[in-house]
mmCIF file of C-alpha atoms and ligand atoms in Angstrom:
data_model
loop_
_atom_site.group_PDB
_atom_site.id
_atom_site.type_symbol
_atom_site.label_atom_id
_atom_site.label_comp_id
_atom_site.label_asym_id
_atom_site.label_seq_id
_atom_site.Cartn_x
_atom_site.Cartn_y
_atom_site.Cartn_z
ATOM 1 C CA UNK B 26 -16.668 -28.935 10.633
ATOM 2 C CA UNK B 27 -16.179 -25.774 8.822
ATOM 3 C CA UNK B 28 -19.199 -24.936 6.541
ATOM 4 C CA UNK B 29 -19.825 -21.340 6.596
ATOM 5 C CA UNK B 30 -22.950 -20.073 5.148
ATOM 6 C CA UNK B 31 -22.430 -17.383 2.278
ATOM 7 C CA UNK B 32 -25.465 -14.810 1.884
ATOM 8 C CA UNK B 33 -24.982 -13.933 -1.993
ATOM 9 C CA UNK B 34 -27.338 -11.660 -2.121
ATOM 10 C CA UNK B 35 -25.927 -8.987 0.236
ATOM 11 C CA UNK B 36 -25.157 -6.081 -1.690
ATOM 12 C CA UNK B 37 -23.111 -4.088 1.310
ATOM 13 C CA UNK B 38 -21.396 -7.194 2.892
ATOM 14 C CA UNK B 39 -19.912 -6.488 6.713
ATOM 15 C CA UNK B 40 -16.747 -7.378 6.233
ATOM 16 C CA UNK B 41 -13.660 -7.633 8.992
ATOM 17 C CA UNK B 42 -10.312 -7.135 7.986
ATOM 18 C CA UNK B 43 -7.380 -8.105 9.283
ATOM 19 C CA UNK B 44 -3.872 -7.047 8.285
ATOM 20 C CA UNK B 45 -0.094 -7.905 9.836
ATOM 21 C CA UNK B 46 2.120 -8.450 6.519
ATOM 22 C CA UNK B 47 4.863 -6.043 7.981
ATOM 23 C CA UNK B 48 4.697 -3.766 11.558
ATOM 24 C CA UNK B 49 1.020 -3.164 11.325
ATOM 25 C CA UNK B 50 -1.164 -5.209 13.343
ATOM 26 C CA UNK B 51 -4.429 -3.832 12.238
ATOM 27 C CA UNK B 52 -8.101 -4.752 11.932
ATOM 28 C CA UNK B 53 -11.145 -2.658 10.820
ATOM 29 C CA UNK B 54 -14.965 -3.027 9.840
ATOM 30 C CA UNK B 55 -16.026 -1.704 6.724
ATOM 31 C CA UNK B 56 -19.883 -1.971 5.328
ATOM 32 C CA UNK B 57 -20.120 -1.530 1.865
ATOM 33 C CA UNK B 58 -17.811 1.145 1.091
ATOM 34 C CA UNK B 59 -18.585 2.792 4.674
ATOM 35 C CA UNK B 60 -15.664 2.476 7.223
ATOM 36 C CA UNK B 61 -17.354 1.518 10.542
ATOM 37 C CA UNK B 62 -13.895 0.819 12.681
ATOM 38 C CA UNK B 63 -10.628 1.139 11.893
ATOM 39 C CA UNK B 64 -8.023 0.072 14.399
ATOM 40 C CA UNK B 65 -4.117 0.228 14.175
ATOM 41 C CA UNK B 66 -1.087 -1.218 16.560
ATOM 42 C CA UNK B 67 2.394 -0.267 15.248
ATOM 43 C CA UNK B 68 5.478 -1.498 16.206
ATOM 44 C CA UNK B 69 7.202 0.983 14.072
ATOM 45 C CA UNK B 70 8.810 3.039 17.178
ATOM 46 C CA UNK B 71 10.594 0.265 18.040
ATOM 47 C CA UNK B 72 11.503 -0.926 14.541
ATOM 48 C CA UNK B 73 12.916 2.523 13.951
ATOM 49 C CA UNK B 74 15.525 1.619 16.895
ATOM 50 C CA UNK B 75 16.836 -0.680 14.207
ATOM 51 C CA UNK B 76 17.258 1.654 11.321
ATOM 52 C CA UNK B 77 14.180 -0.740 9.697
ATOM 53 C CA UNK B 78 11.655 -3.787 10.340
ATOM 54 C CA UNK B 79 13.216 -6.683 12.180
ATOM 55 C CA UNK B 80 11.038 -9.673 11.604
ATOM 56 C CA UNK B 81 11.229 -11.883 14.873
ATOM 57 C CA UNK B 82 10.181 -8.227 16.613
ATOM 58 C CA UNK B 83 7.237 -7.529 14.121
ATOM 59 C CA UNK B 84 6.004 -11.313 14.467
ATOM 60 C CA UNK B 85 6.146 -11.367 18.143
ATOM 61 C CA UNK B 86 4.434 -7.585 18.533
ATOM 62 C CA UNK B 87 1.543 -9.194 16.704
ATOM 63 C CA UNK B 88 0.909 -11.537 18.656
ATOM 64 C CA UNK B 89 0.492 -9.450 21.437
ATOM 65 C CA UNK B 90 -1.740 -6.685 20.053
ATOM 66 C CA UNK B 91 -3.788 -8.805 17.172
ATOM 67 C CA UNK B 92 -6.516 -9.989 20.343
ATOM 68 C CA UNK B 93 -7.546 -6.514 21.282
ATOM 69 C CA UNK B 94 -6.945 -5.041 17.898
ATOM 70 C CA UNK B 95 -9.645 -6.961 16.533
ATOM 71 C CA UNK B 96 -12.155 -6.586 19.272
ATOM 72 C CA UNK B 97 -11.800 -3.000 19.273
ATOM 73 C CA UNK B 98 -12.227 -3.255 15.444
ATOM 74 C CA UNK B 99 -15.627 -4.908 16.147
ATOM 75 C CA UNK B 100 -16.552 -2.805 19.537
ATOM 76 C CA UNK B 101 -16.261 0.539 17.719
ATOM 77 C CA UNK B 102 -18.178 -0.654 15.118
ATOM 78 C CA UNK B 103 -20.759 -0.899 16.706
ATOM 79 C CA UNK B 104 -21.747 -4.494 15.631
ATOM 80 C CA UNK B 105 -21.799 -8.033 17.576
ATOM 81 C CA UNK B 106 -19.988 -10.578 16.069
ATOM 82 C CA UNK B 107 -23.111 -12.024 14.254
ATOM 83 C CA UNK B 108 -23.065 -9.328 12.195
ATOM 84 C CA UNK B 109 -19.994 -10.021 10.276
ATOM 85 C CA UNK B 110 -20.540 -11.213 7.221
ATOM 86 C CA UNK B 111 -17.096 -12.458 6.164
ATOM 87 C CA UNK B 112 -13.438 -11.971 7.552
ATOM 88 C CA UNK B 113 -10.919 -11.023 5.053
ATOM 89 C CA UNK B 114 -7.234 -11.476 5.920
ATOM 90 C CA UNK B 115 -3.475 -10.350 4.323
ATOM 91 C CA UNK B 116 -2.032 -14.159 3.760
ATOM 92 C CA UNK B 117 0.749 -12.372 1.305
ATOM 93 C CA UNK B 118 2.670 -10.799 0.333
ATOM 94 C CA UNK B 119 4.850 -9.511 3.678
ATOM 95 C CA UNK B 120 6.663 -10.750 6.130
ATOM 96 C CA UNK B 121 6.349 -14.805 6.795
ATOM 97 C CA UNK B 122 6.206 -14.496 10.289
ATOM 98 C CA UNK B 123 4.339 -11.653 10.834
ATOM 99 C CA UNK B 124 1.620 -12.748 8.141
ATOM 100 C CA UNK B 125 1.097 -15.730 9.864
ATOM 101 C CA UNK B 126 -0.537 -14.393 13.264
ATOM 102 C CA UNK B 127 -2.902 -12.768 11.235
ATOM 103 C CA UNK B 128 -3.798 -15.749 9.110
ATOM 104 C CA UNK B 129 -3.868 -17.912 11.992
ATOM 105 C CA UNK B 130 -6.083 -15.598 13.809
ATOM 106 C CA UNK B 131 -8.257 -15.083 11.342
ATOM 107 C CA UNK B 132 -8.957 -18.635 10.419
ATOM 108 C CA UNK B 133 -9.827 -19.442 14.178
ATOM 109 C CA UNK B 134 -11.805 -16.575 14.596
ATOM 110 C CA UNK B 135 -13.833 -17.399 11.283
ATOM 111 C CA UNK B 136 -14.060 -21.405 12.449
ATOM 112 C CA UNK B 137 -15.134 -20.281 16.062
ATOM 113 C CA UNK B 138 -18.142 -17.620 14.686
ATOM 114 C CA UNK B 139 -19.031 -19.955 11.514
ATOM 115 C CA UNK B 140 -18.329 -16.889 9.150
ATOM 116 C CA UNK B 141 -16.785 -17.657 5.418
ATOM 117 C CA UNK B 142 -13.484 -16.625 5.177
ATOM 118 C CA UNK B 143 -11.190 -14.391 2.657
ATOM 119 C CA UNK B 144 -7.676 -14.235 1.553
ATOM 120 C CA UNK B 145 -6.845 -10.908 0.266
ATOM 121 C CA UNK B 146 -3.556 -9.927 -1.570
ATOM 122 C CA UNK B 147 -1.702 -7.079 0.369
ATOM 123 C CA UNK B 148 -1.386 -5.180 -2.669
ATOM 124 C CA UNK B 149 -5.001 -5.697 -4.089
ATOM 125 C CA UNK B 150 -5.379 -4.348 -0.688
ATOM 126 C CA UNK B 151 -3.784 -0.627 -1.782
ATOM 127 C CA UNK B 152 -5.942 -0.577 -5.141
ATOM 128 C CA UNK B 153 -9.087 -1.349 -3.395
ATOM 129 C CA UNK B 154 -8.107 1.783 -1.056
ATOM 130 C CA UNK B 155 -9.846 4.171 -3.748
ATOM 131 C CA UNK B 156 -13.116 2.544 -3.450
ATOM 132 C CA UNK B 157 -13.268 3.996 0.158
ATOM 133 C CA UNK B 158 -11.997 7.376 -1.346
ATOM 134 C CA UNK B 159 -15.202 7.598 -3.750
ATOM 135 C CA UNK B 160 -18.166 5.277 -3.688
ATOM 136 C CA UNK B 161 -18.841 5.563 -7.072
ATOM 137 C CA UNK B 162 -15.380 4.467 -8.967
ATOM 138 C CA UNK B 163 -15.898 1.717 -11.260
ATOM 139 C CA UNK B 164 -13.653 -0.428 -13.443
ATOM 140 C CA UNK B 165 -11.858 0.558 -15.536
ATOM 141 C CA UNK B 166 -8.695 2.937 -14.674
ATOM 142 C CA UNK B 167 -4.884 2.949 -14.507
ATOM 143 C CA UNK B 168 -4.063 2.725 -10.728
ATOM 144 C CA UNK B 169 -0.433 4.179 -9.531
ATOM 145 C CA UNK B 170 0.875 1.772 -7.148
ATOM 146 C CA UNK B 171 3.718 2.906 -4.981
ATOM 147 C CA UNK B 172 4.889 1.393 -1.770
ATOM 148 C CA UNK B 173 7.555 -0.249 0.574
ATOM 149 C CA UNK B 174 7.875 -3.483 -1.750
ATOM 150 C CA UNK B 175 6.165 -2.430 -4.925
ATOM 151 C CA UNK B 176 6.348 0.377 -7.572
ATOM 152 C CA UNK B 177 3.673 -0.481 -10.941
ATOM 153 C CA UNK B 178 1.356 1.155 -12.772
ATOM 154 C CA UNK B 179 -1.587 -0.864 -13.473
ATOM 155 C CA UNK B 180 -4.977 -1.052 -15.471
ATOM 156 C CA UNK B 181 -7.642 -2.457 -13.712
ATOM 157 C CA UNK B 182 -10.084 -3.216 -16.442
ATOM 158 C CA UNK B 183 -13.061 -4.997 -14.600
ATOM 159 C CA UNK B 184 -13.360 -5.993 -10.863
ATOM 160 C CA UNK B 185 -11.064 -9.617 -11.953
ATOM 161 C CA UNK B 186 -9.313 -8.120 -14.577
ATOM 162 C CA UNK B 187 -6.017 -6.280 -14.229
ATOM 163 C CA UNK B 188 -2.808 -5.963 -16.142
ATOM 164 C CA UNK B 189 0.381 -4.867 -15.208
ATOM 165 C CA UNK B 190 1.729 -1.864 -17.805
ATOM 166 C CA UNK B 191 4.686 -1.761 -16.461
ATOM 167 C CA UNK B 192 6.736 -1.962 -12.821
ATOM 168 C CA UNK B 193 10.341 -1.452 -11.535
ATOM 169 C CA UNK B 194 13.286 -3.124 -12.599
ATOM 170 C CA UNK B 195 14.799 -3.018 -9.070
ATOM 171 C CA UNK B 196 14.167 -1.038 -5.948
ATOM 172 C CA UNK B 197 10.421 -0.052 -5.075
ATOM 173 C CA UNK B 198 10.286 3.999 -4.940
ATOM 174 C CA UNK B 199 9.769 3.632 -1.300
ATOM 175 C CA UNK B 200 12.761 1.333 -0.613
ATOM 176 C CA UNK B 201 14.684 4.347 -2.476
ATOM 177 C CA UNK B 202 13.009 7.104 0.072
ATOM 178 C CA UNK B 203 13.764 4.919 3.083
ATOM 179 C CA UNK B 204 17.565 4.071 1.849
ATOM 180 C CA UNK B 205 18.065 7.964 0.926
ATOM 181 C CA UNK B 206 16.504 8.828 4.590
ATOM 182 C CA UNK B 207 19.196 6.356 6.261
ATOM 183 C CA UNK B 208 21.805 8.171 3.973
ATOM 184 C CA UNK B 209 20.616 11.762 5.378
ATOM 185 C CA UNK B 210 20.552 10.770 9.071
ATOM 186 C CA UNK B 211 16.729 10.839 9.051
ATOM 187 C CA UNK B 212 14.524 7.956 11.173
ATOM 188 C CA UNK B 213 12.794 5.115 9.827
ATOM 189 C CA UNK B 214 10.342 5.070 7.777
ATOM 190 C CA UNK B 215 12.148 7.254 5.735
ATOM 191 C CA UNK B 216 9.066 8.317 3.409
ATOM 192 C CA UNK B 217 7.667 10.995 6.116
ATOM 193 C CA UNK B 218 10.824 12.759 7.178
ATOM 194 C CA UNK B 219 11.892 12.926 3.556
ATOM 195 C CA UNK B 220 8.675 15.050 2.949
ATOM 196 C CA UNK B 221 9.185 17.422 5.842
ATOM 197 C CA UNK B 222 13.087 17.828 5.234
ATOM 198 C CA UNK B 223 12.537 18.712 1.379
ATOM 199 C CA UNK B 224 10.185 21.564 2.432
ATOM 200 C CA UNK B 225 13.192 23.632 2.975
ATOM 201 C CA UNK B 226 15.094 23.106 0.053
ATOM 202 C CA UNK B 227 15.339 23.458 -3.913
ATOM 203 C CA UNK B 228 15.467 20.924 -6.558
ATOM 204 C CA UNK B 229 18.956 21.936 -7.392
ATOM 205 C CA UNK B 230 20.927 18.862 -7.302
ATOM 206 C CA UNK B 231 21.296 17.277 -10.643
ATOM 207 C CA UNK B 232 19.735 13.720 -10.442
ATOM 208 C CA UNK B 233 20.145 11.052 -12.935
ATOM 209 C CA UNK B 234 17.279 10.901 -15.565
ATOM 210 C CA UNK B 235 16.588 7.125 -14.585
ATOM 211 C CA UNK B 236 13.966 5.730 -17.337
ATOM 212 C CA UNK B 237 12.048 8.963 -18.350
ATOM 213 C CA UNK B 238 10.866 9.088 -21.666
ATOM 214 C CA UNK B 239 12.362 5.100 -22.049
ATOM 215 C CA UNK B 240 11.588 1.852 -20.330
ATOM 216 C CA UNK B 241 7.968 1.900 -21.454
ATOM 217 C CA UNK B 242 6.161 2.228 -18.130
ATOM 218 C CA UNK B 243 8.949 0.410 -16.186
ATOM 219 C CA UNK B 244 11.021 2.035 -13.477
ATOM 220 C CA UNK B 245 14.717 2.061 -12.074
ATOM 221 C CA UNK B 246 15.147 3.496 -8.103
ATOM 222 C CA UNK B 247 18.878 2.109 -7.907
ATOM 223 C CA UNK B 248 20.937 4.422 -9.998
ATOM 224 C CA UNK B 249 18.698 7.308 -8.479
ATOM 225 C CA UNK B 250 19.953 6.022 -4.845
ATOM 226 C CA UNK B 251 23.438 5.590 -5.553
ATOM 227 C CA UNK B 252 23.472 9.102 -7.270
ATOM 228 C CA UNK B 253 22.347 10.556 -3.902
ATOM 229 C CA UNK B 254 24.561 8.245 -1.961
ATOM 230 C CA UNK B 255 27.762 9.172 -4.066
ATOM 231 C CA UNK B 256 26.689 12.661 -3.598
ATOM 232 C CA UNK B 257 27.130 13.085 0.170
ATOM 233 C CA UNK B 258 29.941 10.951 0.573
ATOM 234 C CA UNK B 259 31.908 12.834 -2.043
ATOM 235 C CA UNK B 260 30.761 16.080 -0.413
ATOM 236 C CA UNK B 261 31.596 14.232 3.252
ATOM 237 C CA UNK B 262 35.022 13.246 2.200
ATOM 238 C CA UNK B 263 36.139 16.242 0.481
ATOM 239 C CA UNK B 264 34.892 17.737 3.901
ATOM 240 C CA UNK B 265 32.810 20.159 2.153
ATOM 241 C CA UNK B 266 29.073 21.136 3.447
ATOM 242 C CA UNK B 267 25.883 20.613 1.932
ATOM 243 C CA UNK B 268 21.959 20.787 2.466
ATOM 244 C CA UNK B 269 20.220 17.757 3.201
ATOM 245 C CA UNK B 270 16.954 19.883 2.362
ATOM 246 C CA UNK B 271 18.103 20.411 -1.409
ATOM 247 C CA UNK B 272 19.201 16.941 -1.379
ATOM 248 C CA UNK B 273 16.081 15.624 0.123
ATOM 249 C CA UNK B 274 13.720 17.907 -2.658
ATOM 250 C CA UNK B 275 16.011 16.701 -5.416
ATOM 251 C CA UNK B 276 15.910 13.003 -4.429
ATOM 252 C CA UNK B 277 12.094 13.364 -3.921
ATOM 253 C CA UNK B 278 11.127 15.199 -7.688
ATOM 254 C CA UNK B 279 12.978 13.176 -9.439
ATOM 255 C CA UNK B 280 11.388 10.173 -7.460
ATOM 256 C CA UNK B 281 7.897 11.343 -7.995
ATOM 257 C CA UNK B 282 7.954 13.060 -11.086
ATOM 258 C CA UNK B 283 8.663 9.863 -13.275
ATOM 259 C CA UNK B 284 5.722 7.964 -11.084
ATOM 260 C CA UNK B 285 3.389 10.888 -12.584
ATOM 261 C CA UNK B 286 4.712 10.863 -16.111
ATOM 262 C CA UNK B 287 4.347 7.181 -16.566
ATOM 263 C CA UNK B 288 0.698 6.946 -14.833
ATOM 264 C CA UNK B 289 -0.642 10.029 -16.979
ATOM 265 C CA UNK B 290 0.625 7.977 -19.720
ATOM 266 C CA UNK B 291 -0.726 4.955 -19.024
ATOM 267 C CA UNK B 292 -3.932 6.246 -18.633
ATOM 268 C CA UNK B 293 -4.008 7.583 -21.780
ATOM 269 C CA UNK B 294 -2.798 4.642 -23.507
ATOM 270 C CA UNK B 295 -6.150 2.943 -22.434
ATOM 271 C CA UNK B 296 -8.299 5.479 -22.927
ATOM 272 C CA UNK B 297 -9.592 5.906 -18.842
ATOM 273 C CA UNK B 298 -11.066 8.715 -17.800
ATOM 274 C CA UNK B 299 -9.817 7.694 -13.720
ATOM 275 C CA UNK B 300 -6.533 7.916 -11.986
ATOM 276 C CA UNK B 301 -6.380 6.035 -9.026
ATOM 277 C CA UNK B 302 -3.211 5.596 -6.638
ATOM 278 C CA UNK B 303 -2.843 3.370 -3.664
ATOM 279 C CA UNK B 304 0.514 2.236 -1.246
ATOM 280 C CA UNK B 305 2.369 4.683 1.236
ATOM 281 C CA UNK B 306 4.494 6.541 -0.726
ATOM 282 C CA UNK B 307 0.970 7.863 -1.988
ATOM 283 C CA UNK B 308 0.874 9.522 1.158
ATOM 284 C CA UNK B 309 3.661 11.867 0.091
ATOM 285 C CA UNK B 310 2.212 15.523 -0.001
ATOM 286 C CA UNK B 311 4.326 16.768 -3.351
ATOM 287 C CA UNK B 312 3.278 13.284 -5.298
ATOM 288 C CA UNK B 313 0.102 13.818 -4.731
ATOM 289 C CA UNK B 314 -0.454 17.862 -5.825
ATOM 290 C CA UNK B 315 1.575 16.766 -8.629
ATOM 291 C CA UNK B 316 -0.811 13.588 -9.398
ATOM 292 C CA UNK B 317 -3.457 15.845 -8.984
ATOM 293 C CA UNK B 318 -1.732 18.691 -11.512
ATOM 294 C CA UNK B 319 -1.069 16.317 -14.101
ATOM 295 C CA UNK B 320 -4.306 14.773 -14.146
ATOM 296 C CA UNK B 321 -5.745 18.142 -14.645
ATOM 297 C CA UNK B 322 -4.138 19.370 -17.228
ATOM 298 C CA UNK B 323 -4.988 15.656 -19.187
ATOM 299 C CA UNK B 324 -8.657 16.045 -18.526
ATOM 300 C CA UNK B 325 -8.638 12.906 -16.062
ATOM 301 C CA UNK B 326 -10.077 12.255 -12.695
ATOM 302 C CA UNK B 327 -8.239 11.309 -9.713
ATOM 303 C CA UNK B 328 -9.100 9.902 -7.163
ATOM 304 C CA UNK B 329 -6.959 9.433 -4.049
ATOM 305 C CA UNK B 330 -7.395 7.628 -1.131
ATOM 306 C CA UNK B 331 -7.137 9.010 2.390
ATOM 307 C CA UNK B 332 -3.472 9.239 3.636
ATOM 308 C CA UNK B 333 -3.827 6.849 6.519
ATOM 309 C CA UNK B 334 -5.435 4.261 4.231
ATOM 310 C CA UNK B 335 -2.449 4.623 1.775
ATOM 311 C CA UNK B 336 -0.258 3.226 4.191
ATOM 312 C CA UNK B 337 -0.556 -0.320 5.646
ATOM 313 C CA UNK B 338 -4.077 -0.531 7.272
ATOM 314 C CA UNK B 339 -6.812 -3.201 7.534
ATOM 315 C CA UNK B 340 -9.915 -0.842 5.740
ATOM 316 C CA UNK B 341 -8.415 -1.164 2.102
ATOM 317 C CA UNK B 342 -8.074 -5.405 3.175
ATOM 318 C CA UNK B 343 -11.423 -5.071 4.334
ATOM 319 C CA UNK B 344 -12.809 -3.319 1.182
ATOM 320 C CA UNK B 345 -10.837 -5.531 -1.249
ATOM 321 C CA UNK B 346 -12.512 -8.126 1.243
ATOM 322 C CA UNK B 347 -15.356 -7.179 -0.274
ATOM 323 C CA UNK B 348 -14.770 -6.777 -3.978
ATOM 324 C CA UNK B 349 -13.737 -10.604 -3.249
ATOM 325 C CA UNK B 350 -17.203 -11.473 -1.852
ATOM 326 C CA UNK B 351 -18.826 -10.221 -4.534
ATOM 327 C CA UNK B 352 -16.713 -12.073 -7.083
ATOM 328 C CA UNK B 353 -17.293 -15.294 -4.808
ATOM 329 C CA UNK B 354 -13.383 -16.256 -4.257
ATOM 330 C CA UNK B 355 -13.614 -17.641 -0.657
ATOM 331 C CA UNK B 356 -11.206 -19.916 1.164
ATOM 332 C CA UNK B 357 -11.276 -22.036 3.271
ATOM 333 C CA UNK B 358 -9.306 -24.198 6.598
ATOM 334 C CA UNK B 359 -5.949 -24.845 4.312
ATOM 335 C CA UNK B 360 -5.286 -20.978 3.838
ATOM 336 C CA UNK B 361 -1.406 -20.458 4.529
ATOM 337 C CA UNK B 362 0.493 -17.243 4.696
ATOM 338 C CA UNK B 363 2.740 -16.649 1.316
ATOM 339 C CA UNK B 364 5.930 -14.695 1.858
ATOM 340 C CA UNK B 365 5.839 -13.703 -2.102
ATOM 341 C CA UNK B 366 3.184 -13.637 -4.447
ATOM 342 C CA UNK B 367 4.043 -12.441 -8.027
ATOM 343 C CA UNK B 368 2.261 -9.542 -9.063
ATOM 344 C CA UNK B 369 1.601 -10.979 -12.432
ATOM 345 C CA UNK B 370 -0.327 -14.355 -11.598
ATOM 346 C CA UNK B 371 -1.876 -12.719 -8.824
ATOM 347 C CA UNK B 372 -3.592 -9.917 -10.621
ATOM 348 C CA UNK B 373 -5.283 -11.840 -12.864
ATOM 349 C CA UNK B 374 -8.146 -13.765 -10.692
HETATM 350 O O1 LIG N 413 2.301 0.687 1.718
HETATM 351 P P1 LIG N 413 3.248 0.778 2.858
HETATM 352 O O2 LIG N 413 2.726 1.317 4.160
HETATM 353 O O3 LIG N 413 3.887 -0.630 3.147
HETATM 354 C C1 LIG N 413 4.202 -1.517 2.122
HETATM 355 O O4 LIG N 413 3.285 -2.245 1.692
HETATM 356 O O5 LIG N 413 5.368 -1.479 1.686
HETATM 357 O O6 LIG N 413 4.463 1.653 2.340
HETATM 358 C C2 LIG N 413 5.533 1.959 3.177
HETATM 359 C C3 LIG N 413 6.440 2.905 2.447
HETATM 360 C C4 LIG N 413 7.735 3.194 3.203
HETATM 361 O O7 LIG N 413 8.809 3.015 2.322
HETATM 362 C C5 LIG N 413 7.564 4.647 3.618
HETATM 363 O O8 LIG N 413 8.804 5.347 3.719
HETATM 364 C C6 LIG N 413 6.704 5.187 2.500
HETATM 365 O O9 LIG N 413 5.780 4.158 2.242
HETATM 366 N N1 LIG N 413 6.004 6.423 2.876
HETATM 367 C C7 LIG N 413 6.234 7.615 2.271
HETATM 368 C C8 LIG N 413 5.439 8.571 2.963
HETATM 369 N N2 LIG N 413 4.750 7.920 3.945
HETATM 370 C C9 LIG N 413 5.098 6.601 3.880
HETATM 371 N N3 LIG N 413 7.037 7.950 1.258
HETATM 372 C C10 LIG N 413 7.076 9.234 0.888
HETATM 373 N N4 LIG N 413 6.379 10.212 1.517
HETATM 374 C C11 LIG N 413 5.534 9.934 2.552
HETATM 375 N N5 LIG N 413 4.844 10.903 3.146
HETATM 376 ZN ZN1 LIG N 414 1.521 -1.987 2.041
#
């Protein structure tokens, strides 16, 4: 029988999270807003042998790492497994496969210890990153969300309240910076190598003006990624030269500089006084001076997460782990891993 007992009245819940929705098997203990552990196993080196993630390889790299992931998660705590409070789990959205280790591990782990159990949203996940960024933030703000699978800029107006202002119409931004890295030779994930090839060059290249100053806060990455593609295989079959550094800057302000635009005006639309930003391409050095730029010449605060918990990790599922517990959405035995979960219905608790 699975009857967990929930302590309500634990203001800085222990929570364990546990993440695999892509190549990330990951776990970590966070107390409060406190990270205590925060452990990572990537199969990315091998993905990046394929040019990107190939499922079967992802789901079956799980399932070798997710055991000693998690007890390191709860070793270097420094905590016995009494002390967890809840464990909070990706079930969507991500990879089927690869989703499902973790939610199968999780809900055994939480039957076998007696502890109530949480399904966190992967991309609730990257919001909740800025509460570990500043213990403070509170409800309400306009987040930036930019990732692998998702590009949106949204207003979180309490805890359980969030709407979406606007997202993109087709590619996520970093779907364009991997495609454009696969273009320029560069490895997988493309986000990274993007960021250190652009150092050496100039925004010179004329890139289209995809939905600035139109679209309301909506966004376009295709025509952006064909412009670049169409670029060097012009320049390749005219058998003329040209420098993947300028191309790499271009591609990158143009990405970044209409995430900026539309988040500043979001913000402002609602009246906030707080920028948050969460997802990997938020690791991305020049998007986040610029964030930073913009938001001071508006008068608004930013806050920014750490770089390693923009990109996939198990803190920011642990921490919106937390914001759950305190709302009192627990699940339970039937909890299944969802391949998709649309932003829209899922936002709105
Ligand atoms: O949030 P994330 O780790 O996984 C998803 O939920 O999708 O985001 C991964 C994406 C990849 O497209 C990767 O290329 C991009 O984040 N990324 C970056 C940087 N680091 C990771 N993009 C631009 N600059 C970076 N420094
Ligand atoms: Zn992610």
């Amino acid at each position: 029988m699975y009857n967990p007992i929930i302590d309500k009245t634990k203001e800085n819940p222990v929570i364990l999270g546990i993440e695999s929705s892509c190549d990330e098997t990951a776990a970590a203990v966070v107390c409060g807003r406190k990270v205590l552990s925060d452990e990572i196993a990537s199969s990315a080196d091998i993905q990046a042998l394929y040019g990107g993630v190939v499922p079967e390889i992802a789901s079956r790299a799980h399932t070798d790492a997710i055991a000693q992931v998690v007890e390191r998660a709860v070793k270097n705590a420094g905590i016995d497994y009494a002390d967890i409070d809840a464990i909070a789990v990706t079930y969507g959205a991500g990879l089927l496969g690869a989703l499902l280790v973790g939610v199968s591990f999780a809900k055994a782990f939480a039957y076998a210890l007696g502890k109530p159990l949480i399904a966190v949203n992967h991309i609730r996940g990257h919001l909740s990153a800025s509460y570990l960024a500043c213990p403070t933030l509170k409800p309400p703000f306009v987040t930036l969300l930019a990732s692998g699978g998702h590009t949106a800029v949204l207003y979180t107006k309490t805890e359980a309240e969030f709407e979406i202002l606007g997202g993109t119409l087709d590619d996520a931004v970093g779907e364009a910076f991997d495609k454009v890295a696969r273009v320029l030779g560069l490895k997988y994930p493309g986000g990274p190598h993007i960021q250190k090839c652009a150092e050496a060059g100039k925004p010179v290249i004329p890139m289209p003006k995809m939905l600035k100053g139109a679209g309301g806060y909506n966004f376009s990455y295709s025509g952006l990624k064909t412009a670049v593609i169409n670029y060097c295989h012009t320049k390749e079959q005219r058998g003329e030269t040209y420098s993947k550094a300028d191309v790499a800057c271009s591609f990158q302000c143009a990405a970044v500089d209409i995430l900026v635009e539309k988040t500043v005006e979001g913000a402002k639309e609602k009246g906030v006084d707080t920028v948050t930003a969460g997802g990997g391409v938020v690791a991305n050095a020049y998007l986040r001076e610029q964030l930073q730029k913009a938001c001071d010449r508006n008068g608004l605060k930013l806050v920014l997460p750490e770089k390693r918990y923009c990109t996939d990790n198990a803190s920011m599922i642990a921490m919106e782990g937390a914001v759950q517990y305190m709302l009192g959405n627990f699940a339970d035995m039937r909890l299944n891993a969802k391949a998709s979960i649309p932003l829209a219905t899922t936002l709105k608790t």
